[in-house]
XYZ file of C-alpha atoms in Angstrom:
558
model
C -1.669 8.592 -22.710
C -3.696 5.541 -22.027
C -1.373 2.015 -22.106
C -1.888 -1.273 -21.831
C -1.449 -1.874 -17.948
C -2.205 -4.846 -15.996
C -0.313 -4.520 -12.581
C -0.147 -6.935 -9.968
C -2.030 -6.058 -7.101
C -4.842 -7.743 -5.174
C -8.596 -8.021 -6.916
C -10.562 -5.128 -5.592
C -14.115 -4.827 -5.372
C -14.890 -1.768 -6.894
C -18.788 -0.920 -8.256
C -18.769 0.236 -12.170
C -21.357 2.030 -12.966
C -20.257 2.554 -16.150
C -22.142 -0.502 -18.016
C -25.376 -0.004 -16.337
C -26.687 3.643 -18.116
C -26.123 5.388 -14.744
C -25.504 9.229 -15.494
C -24.659 10.236 -19.161
C -22.345 8.663 -21.026
C -19.530 10.720 -21.960
C -16.370 9.963 -24.185
C -12.821 9.707 -22.565
C -11.876 12.993 -21.410
C -14.849 14.881 -23.009
C -17.989 16.061 -20.144
C -16.088 19.314 -19.360
C -14.005 19.778 -21.990
C -10.895 22.195 -21.527
C -12.883 25.948 -21.850
C -16.216 24.874 -21.255
C -16.628 24.908 -17.740
C -14.341 28.078 -17.541
C -15.927 29.963 -20.307
C -15.828 33.802 -18.998
C -12.741 33.262 -16.827
C -9.090 34.518 -17.221
C -7.324 31.695 -19.489
C -4.702 29.713 -17.594
C -0.924 30.323 -18.296
C 0.809 27.375 -20.285
C 1.661 24.268 -18.356
C 4.689 25.219 -16.472
C 4.334 28.839 -15.857
C 3.200 30.823 -13.158
C 0.941 32.406 -12.147
C -1.456 30.345 -13.131
C -3.995 32.880 -13.617
C -3.691 36.595 -14.160
C -6.502 37.523 -12.180
C -6.708 35.803 -8.699
C -9.721 33.342 -8.459
C -10.870 30.935 -5.550
C -10.625 27.251 -5.048
C -12.763 25.560 -2.790
C -10.859 22.417 -1.273
C -12.327 19.691 0.812
C -9.530 17.634 2.753
C -9.265 15.376 5.510
C -7.542 17.395 7.939
C -3.968 15.843 8.360
C -3.022 15.792 12.041
C 0.473 17.142 11.452
C -0.762 20.183 9.906
C -1.792 22.752 12.151
C -3.777 25.366 9.986
C -3.798 25.255 6.436
C -5.216 28.967 6.360
C -2.583 30.137 7.997
C 0.091 27.693 7.010
C 3.442 29.153 5.208
C 3.371 26.672 2.204
C -0.470 27.457 1.473
C 0.422 31.804 1.366
C 3.083 31.022 -0.642
C 1.674 28.759 -3.044
C -0.987 31.357 -3.091
C 1.135 33.893 -3.845
C 3.051 31.633 -6.910
C -0.319 30.561 -8.704
C -2.859 33.535 -7.887
C -5.416 30.999 -6.557
C -6.447 31.568 -3.656
C -7.828 28.204 -1.142
C -11.040 27.910 0.591
C -10.193 25.491 3.278
C -12.869 23.015 4.192
C -10.666 20.834 6.683
C -12.584 17.734 8.424
C -11.034 15.520 11.227
C -10.021 12.454 9.782
C -12.001 10.128 11.985
C -14.930 12.117 10.200
C -14.162 12.721 6.587
C -15.693 9.263 5.603
C -19.104 10.174 6.488
C -18.476 13.990 5.366
C -17.731 13.209 2.016
C -20.378 10.440 1.934
C -22.493 13.575 2.616
C -21.299 16.419 0.063
C -21.390 13.552 -2.524
C -25.012 13.430 -1.860
C -25.930 17.041 -1.936
C -25.567 19.561 -4.675
C -23.317 21.421 -1.910
C -19.806 20.515 -3.532
C -16.800 22.069 -3.236
C -14.209 22.742 -6.555
C -11.905 20.014 -5.568
C -11.755 16.604 -3.198
C -8.487 16.234 -2.177
C -6.973 13.549 -0.026
C -10.721 13.049 1.404
C -10.768 9.416 1.203
C -12.629 8.988 -2.326
C -13.148 4.974 -3.237
C -12.824 3.263 -6.736
C -16.965 2.366 -6.603
C -17.706 6.724 -5.517
C -15.096 7.052 -8.498
C -16.729 5.244 -11.441
C -20.153 6.232 -9.605
C -20.091 9.761 -9.319
C -17.333 10.227 -12.095
C -20.073 8.654 -14.474
C -23.197 10.519 -13.205
C -21.347 13.675 -13.928
C -20.344 14.864 -10.348
C -16.448 14.254 -11.033
C -15.086 15.972 -13.858
C -13.444 13.667 -16.798
C -9.701 14.611 -16.243
C -8.177 12.926 -19.665
C -8.175 16.378 -21.597
C -7.051 18.434 -18.650
C -4.033 16.329 -17.751
C -2.795 15.866 -22.033
C -3.082 19.846 -22.113
C -2.262 21.388 -18.893
C -0.731 18.492 -16.554
C 2.581 17.118 -18.076
C 3.618 15.824 -14.452
C 0.647 13.858 -13.558
C 0.793 12.375 -17.201
C 4.798 11.460 -16.529
C 3.812 9.833 -13.541
C 1.214 7.621 -15.490
C 3.326 6.884 -18.432
C 6.226 5.765 -15.710
C 3.665 4.008 -13.265
C 1.465 1.335 -15.024
C -0.053 0.463 -11.849
C -1.043 3.800 -11.067
C -2.641 4.124 -14.777
C -4.653 0.841 -14.173
C -6.093 2.279 -10.894
C -6.934 5.776 -12.131
C -8.488 4.777 -15.663
C -11.838 3.556 -15.346
C -14.231 1.189 -17.341
C -15.504 3.765 -19.408
C -12.353 4.982 -20.564
C -12.502 8.422 -18.457
C -9.860 9.255 -15.219
C -12.135 10.778 -12.813
C -9.241 11.308 -9.509
C -5.691 11.195 -9.749
C -3.403 8.787 -7.394
C -0.654 9.057 -5.184
C 2.795 6.761 -6.032
C 5.217 6.372 -3.433
C 8.001 3.421 -5.454
C 10.362 3.027 -1.916
C 11.697 -0.781 -2.272
C 10.642 -0.989 1.609
C 6.392 -0.413 0.294
C 6.618 -3.183 -2.290
C 8.004 -6.543 0.057
C 5.505 -6.912 3.139
C 5.660 -10.254 3.602
C 8.983 -10.730 5.209
C 10.293 -12.338 7.854
C 12.352 -11.093 10.991
C 14.791 -13.008 12.557
C 16.990 -13.040 16.031
C 20.736 -12.355 15.150
C 22.373 -12.464 18.020
C 20.534 -15.696 18.977
C 22.063 -17.231 15.779
C 25.516 -15.751 16.752
C 25.794 -17.182 20.306
C 24.315 -20.697 18.899
C 27.129 -20.385 15.815
C 23.835 -20.755 13.260
C 24.033 -19.247 9.385
C 21.292 -17.584 8.434
C 18.509 -19.864 6.939
C 18.127 -20.164 3.511
C 15.782 -23.293 2.909
C 12.649 -24.258 4.777
C 14.375 -27.252 6.209
C 16.976 -24.735 7.913
C 14.672 -22.633 9.016
C 12.851 -25.144 10.988
C 16.580 -26.524 12.502
C 17.050 -22.913 13.792
C 13.888 -22.728 15.309
C 14.341 -26.135 17.224
C 17.721 -24.522 18.488
C 15.933 -21.532 19.664
C 13.695 -23.706 21.809
C 16.100 -25.713 23.317
C 19.520 -24.397 23.695
C 18.742 -21.266 25.835
C 19.991 -18.418 23.260
C 18.808 -15.620 25.855
C 21.109 -16.623 28.539
C 18.887 -16.557 31.424
C 19.334 -20.148 32.169
C 14.896 -20.397 31.736
C 13.453 -22.322 28.718
C 11.162 -19.093 28.264
C 12.061 -18.311 24.493
C 9.321 -18.385 22.035
C 10.876 -19.387 18.569
C 8.584 -17.589 16.461
C 5.084 -15.835 17.336
C 2.775 -13.931 14.763
C -0.712 -11.828 14.993
C -4.271 -12.479 13.610
C -3.684 -11.302 10.172
C -7.047 -9.978 9.591
C -6.612 -7.168 12.307
C -2.499 -7.115 12.068
C -1.929 -6.946 8.554
C 1.201 -8.652 7.304
C 2.123 -10.018 11.108
C 0.240 -13.402 10.280
C 1.783 -16.548 10.234
C 1.089 -18.270 7.048
C 1.823 -15.916 4.206
C 6.159 -15.749 4.608
C 6.295 -19.931 5.143
C 3.979 -20.574 2.693
C 5.310 -18.639 -0.246
C 8.332 -21.184 -0.243
C 5.337 -24.001 -1.582
C 3.133 -21.544 -4.214
C 2.542 -17.947 -4.841
C 0.074 -17.186 -1.989
C -1.970 -14.089 -1.281
C -4.286 -14.362 2.127
C -6.734 -11.677 0.530
C -8.463 -14.159 -1.885
C -6.405 -17.472 -2.727
C -6.238 -16.594 -6.083
C -3.136 -16.008 -8.289
C -2.666 -15.496 -12.070
C -1.358 -18.657 -13.866
C -0.272 -16.326 -17.179
C -3.308 -14.642 -18.458
C -5.256 -17.671 -16.220
C -7.176 -17.398 -12.753
C -5.979 -19.351 -10.652
C -7.259 -20.467 -7.209
C -4.562 -22.073 -5.138
C -6.056 -22.932 -1.732
C -7.293 -26.541 -2.899
C -3.560 -27.601 -4.402
C -1.071 -30.020 -3.682
C 2.120 -26.870 -3.050
C -1.096 -25.299 -0.382
C -1.306 -29.004 1.120
C 2.340 -29.112 1.304
C 2.793 -25.448 2.976
C 0.187 -26.434 5.229
C 1.926 -29.696 6.388
C 5.151 -27.593 6.942
C 3.796 -25.117 8.960
C 1.989 -28.154 11.419
C 4.879 -29.346 11.782
C 6.249 -26.097 13.043
C 3.331 -25.656 15.427
C 3.137 -29.164 16.621
C 6.944 -29.094 17.959
C 5.911 -25.985 19.708
C 8.424 -23.877 17.831
C 4.960 -20.987 17.133
C 3.317 -19.589 19.824
C 0.201 -21.206 20.207
C -1.451 -17.624 20.105
C -0.103 -16.941 17.085
C -3.686 -17.430 15.340
C -5.337 -14.630 17.900
C -3.151 -12.430 19.533
C -2.185 -8.314 18.227
C 1.018 -6.673 17.721
C 0.802 -5.747 21.336
C 1.420 -8.957 22.848
C 3.834 -9.606 19.807
C 5.798 -6.612 21.526
C 5.545 -8.153 25.093
C 7.987 -10.936 23.928
C 10.498 -8.433 22.808
C 10.450 -5.441 25.011
C 9.833 -6.998 28.010
C 11.607 -5.894 31.366
C 14.593 -8.856 31.169
C 15.636 -10.378 28.073
C 14.406 -10.779 24.561
C 12.400 -14.096 24.468
C 11.614 -13.565 20.859
C 13.447 -15.638 18.192
C 11.760 -14.626 14.677
C 8.637 -13.096 13.349
C 6.414 -12.270 10.498
C 6.123 -8.376 10.042
C 6.213 -5.853 7.263
C 8.152 -2.947 9.624
C 10.330 -3.576 12.656
C 7.626 -1.260 14.633
C 4.979 -3.758 14.646
C 6.833 -6.221 16.769
C 9.907 -3.915 18.466
C 10.265 -0.399 19.351
C 11.718 1.014 16.583
C 11.465 4.913 17.472
C 12.398 6.174 21.031
C 13.615 2.762 22.075
C 15.389 2.610 25.356
C 16.736 -1.546 24.996
C 17.194 -0.975 21.020
C 16.204 -4.239 20.069
C 15.172 -4.153 17.658
C 18.370 -3.820 15.787
C 18.518 -7.371 17.282
C 16.477 -8.581 14.315
C 17.234 -8.853 10.575
C 15.467 -10.544 7.713
C 15.380 -13.805 6.581
C 15.703 -14.209 2.726
C 13.135 -15.343 1.020
C 13.401 -19.504 1.923
C 13.956 -22.186 -0.942
C 11.099 -24.454 -0.533
C 11.322 -28.489 -1.067
C 10.870 -28.093 -5.004
C 13.679 -25.537 -5.062
C 11.175 -22.265 -5.037
C 12.020 -19.190 -4.263
C 10.416 -15.943 -4.144
C 9.258 -13.102 -2.749
C 5.979 -11.190 -2.829
C 6.391 -8.088 -4.763
C 3.088 -5.920 -4.836
C 4.973 -3.003 -6.288
C 4.964 0.705 -5.865
C 2.395 1.986 -3.410
C -0.581 3.701 -5.135
C -3.128 5.591 -3.343
C -6.108 6.012 -5.173
C -8.731 8.872 -5.308
C -6.292 11.776 -3.797
C -7.757 14.353 -6.165
C -10.576 14.911 -8.185
C -12.401 18.306 -9.450
C -16.170 18.354 -9.604
C -18.945 19.790 -11.455
C -18.953 22.969 -9.718
C -15.630 24.137 -10.527
C -15.578 27.051 -12.802
C -12.073 26.487 -13.489
C -11.224 22.702 -13.706
C -7.960 24.295 -16.400
C -6.701 26.188 -13.389
C -7.172 23.020 -10.782
C -5.298 20.815 -12.407
C -2.901 22.958 -13.168
C -2.740 23.797 -9.842
C -2.233 20.212 -8.417
C -0.107 19.308 -11.661
C 3.015 21.060 -9.553
C 2.651 18.363 -6.503
C 3.907 15.379 -9.109
C 7.182 17.219 -9.792
C 9.463 16.767 -6.532
C 12.188 17.710 -8.255
C 10.566 21.181 -9.335
C 9.895 21.577 -6.234
C 13.095 21.017 -4.049
C 14.122 23.507 -7.148
C 11.869 26.356 -5.931
C 11.584 28.030 -2.642
C 9.206 26.233 -1.278
C 8.564 21.898 -0.947
C 4.805 21.170 -0.306
C 5.811 18.372 1.917
C 9.326 19.593 3.555
C 8.837 23.634 3.700
C 11.256 25.761 2.797
C 14.836 25.657 2.028
C 16.583 26.124 5.210
C 13.585 26.392 7.434
C 12.080 23.080 6.677
C 14.745 21.384 4.720
C 18.816 22.170 4.077
C 21.437 20.955 1.524
C 22.586 17.703 2.659
C 25.598 17.833 4.895
C 28.806 15.725 3.853
C 28.985 12.130 4.424
C 24.764 12.298 4.785
C 23.526 8.789 3.085
C 20.302 7.900 1.837
C 18.057 4.545 2.340
C 20.646 2.811 -0.179
C 24.067 4.325 1.237
C 24.294 6.805 -1.761
C 25.414 10.326 -1.161
C 22.085 12.345 -0.044
C 21.335 15.333 -1.567
C 19.120 17.007 0.981
C 17.820 16.637 4.614
C 15.116 17.622 7.022
C 15.425 20.490 9.596
C 11.605 19.610 10.627
C 11.576 15.800 11.062
C 8.926 13.322 9.506
C 5.772 13.221 11.907
C 6.399 16.771 13.452
C 3.193 19.266 13.554
C 3.922 21.721 12.013
C 2.158 25.197 10.391
C 5.164 25.352 7.893
C 4.127 22.900 4.859
C 1.044 20.145 4.019
C 3.037 17.098 5.343
C 0.914 14.314 3.302
C -2.128 16.301 2.480
C -1.735 16.324 -1.104
C -1.301 13.733 -4.004
C 2.072 13.529 -5.223
C 4.637 11.205 -7.177
C 7.844 9.716 -5.200
C 10.095 8.306 -7.467
C 13.005 6.315 -6.334
C 15.312 8.887 -7.640
C 13.716 11.291 -5.589
C 13.473 9.250 -2.272
C 17.139 8.426 -2.646
C 17.723 11.799 -2.589
C 16.291 12.173 0.614
C 19.107 12.050 3.538
C 17.763 8.863 6.150
C 17.446 9.763 9.397
C 16.782 6.936 11.332
C 18.875 3.852 11.403
C 15.328 1.388 11.648
C 14.483 3.047 7.693
C 18.040 2.299 6.685
C 17.756 -1.378 7.843
C 14.297 -1.787 6.370
C 15.335 -0.483 3.267
C 18.456 -2.674 2.905
C 17.302 -5.976 4.088
C 14.202 -5.345 1.575
C 16.550 -4.264 -1.087
C 19.258 -6.793 -0.716
C 17.221 -9.848 0.212
C 13.875 -9.697 -1.440
C 14.339 -7.565 -4.543
C 16.267 -10.281 -5.946
C 13.286 -12.757 -5.952
C 10.456 -10.748 -6.319
C 7.547 -12.045 -7.767
C 4.165 -10.300 -8.617
C 1.157 -13.093 -9.752
C -1.545 -11.304 -7.731
C -4.544 -11.079 -9.557
C -4.228 -7.400 -11.322
C -6.359 -4.335 -9.949
C -9.560 -4.588 -11.890
C -12.871 -2.806 -12.031
C -15.906 -4.649 -11.481
C -19.410 -4.166 -12.922
C -22.185 -4.395 -10.785
C -23.373 -8.090 -12.017
C -19.793 -8.896 -11.904
C -19.856 -7.521 -7.828
C -23.233 -8.660 -7.284
C -21.976 -12.226 -7.775
C -18.262 -12.276 -6.825
C -18.105 -9.822 -3.325
C -20.446 -12.918 -1.596
C -18.441 -15.523 -3.151
C -15.390 -14.491 -2.039
C -16.313 -13.610 1.206
C -17.534 -17.573 1.692
C -14.812 -19.195 0.154
C -12.185 -17.339 2.074
C -14.081 -17.885 5.320
C -13.540 -21.808 4.177
C -10.351 -21.304 3.297
C -9.236 -19.387 6.306
C -11.503 -21.723 8.902
C -9.870 -24.372 7.296
C -6.114 -23.363 7.490
C -6.351 -22.794 11.032
C -7.809 -26.304 12.180
C -5.103 -28.083 9.515
C -2.291 -25.910 11.207
C -2.941 -26.390 14.693
C -4.381 -29.980 14.342
C -8.028 -29.632 15.038
C -8.452 -31.590 11.809
C -6.258 -33.988 9.887
C -4.592 -32.393 6.714
C -4.536 -36.057 4.938
C -7.563 -37.289 6.137
C -9.675 -34.475 6.062
C -8.728 -32.629 2.680
C -11.453 -34.351 1.175
C -13.769 -32.388 3.107
C -12.326 -29.303 2.610
C -12.149 -29.367 -1.063
C -16.473 -30.132 -0.943
C -16.946 -27.082 1.406
C -14.997 -24.899 -1.111
C -17.219 -26.766 -3.654
C -20.395 -25.569 -1.850
C -19.245 -22.268 -1.841
C -19.137 -21.831 -5.025
C -15.266 -22.428 -6.071
C -15.783 -23.002 -9.268
C -18.636 -20.047 -9.977
C -15.718 -17.648 -8.129
C -13.131 -18.503 -10.607
C -14.909 -18.154 -13.809
C -16.523 -14.105 -12.871
C -12.725 -13.201 -11.768
C -11.486 -14.706 -14.729
C -14.268 -12.868 -16.608
C -13.693 -9.751 -15.433
C -9.898 -9.908 -15.759
C -10.570 -10.738 -19.716
C -12.647 -7.193 -19.766
C -10.574 -5.555 -18.022
C -7.230 -6.473 -19.651
C -9.100 -5.901 -23.035
C -10.430 -2.371 -22.228
C -6.737 -1.302 -21.114
C -5.175 -1.953 -24.713
């Protein structure tokens, strides 16, 4: 089942205790082998058959309480699934706001549940407590009892990359969503009615985008006779992810990952923050800023300030904004103005060298969503219990679906003419809208594998979702590029070296970026001073440590 996997998400600094001698060393999939911990209990049924156990057993489950679930114990799906599996759940559902603290307390004591599900386990906790024996290695259990989990790991290399720890074990299962709108977070939205009124075409190059912004500023596209248009505005990217000013536009000059300023050049880790391409991108942004084509508060304001430009009482004042979602700068649900319909995506822009690319982060992978602890007496039953949730097709063919509820109550066969996000004929429709508090299903409590095929069976219920998906699929997918440094687990030694280095280097790069764009510093005259600051922050050592970790990760995943 284990494959060579090197995904493309940004570098995550996760503690690896596997190489430090913490806890007992185990071979992949050993530890609690199927049958070991469950000795003396009823044998589980064959994978895919129900009930899972002949005599009723209990699973103690710790979870963060999903706000859209009323009560897990009295929940309709809980009762149905217990009857189907013959496994009763004893819930410890804690408020989401307290889940992190409660999880830490649980992990530090012997008072463990059988299962942690949707509890917020981090990569470092997966490795640390896995190698200490708190979590059961799942490899052998998956191979024997969980064909749906195995299918997900085989099809989703990024999920497998994030599941296997450095000692070769899987201690926790991820959740995966393959929807296209999840893959392209660095997007630019533009006011289409303004383009139409001024007789302008959709910009395709950085120069054309510059000319459009100039027209937005000077030609009164909102028609109120006032020079109140803001051609482009953004937010503080550290607090408002994907609303930052630079990411979309910088991709026309170089691959750009603002989390670390790194990219992969083949198998080589490369820092882009001191390259000529990055410098050219800064000069373009400086030109836009110096000509008042970018709101001056773009480095400090939040989404509420951005939304005030689009949703004020009189007219829309905003021409363009970088954003992952419409709802991060307009009101896209329950809107009285429907101004979100004014905005469409700008395609990736061709830069001066012809470079045209979209930042592709791949499928959404949420790690640490399910783990079995050493306290479980029936790990085989526990893995069988969770495996069913990774088969959405199977759930639809059953009486109940864990996230939709019962056919006829929570969902129904789609009406003729109902369309999925991609415009294809939908197969099912929600009766209970997404985001509704209910006692009929589990909402997002459980881990699952939402494949693209499955997602395109569900009827789209909101126009904004169709817009976001369509724009991403048609404008960004053709130019998708993923050169981000692959996810990797770091050893304690690597983490100690890399963590502080990354923080220091990013601080230097971020600080100088703002000063260069706003004109506080001159890009040409002060460039050498910037490069010197990066060197003083030990840039070379940061790249070296990251390269070593990448090489080790690549070797371990083969």
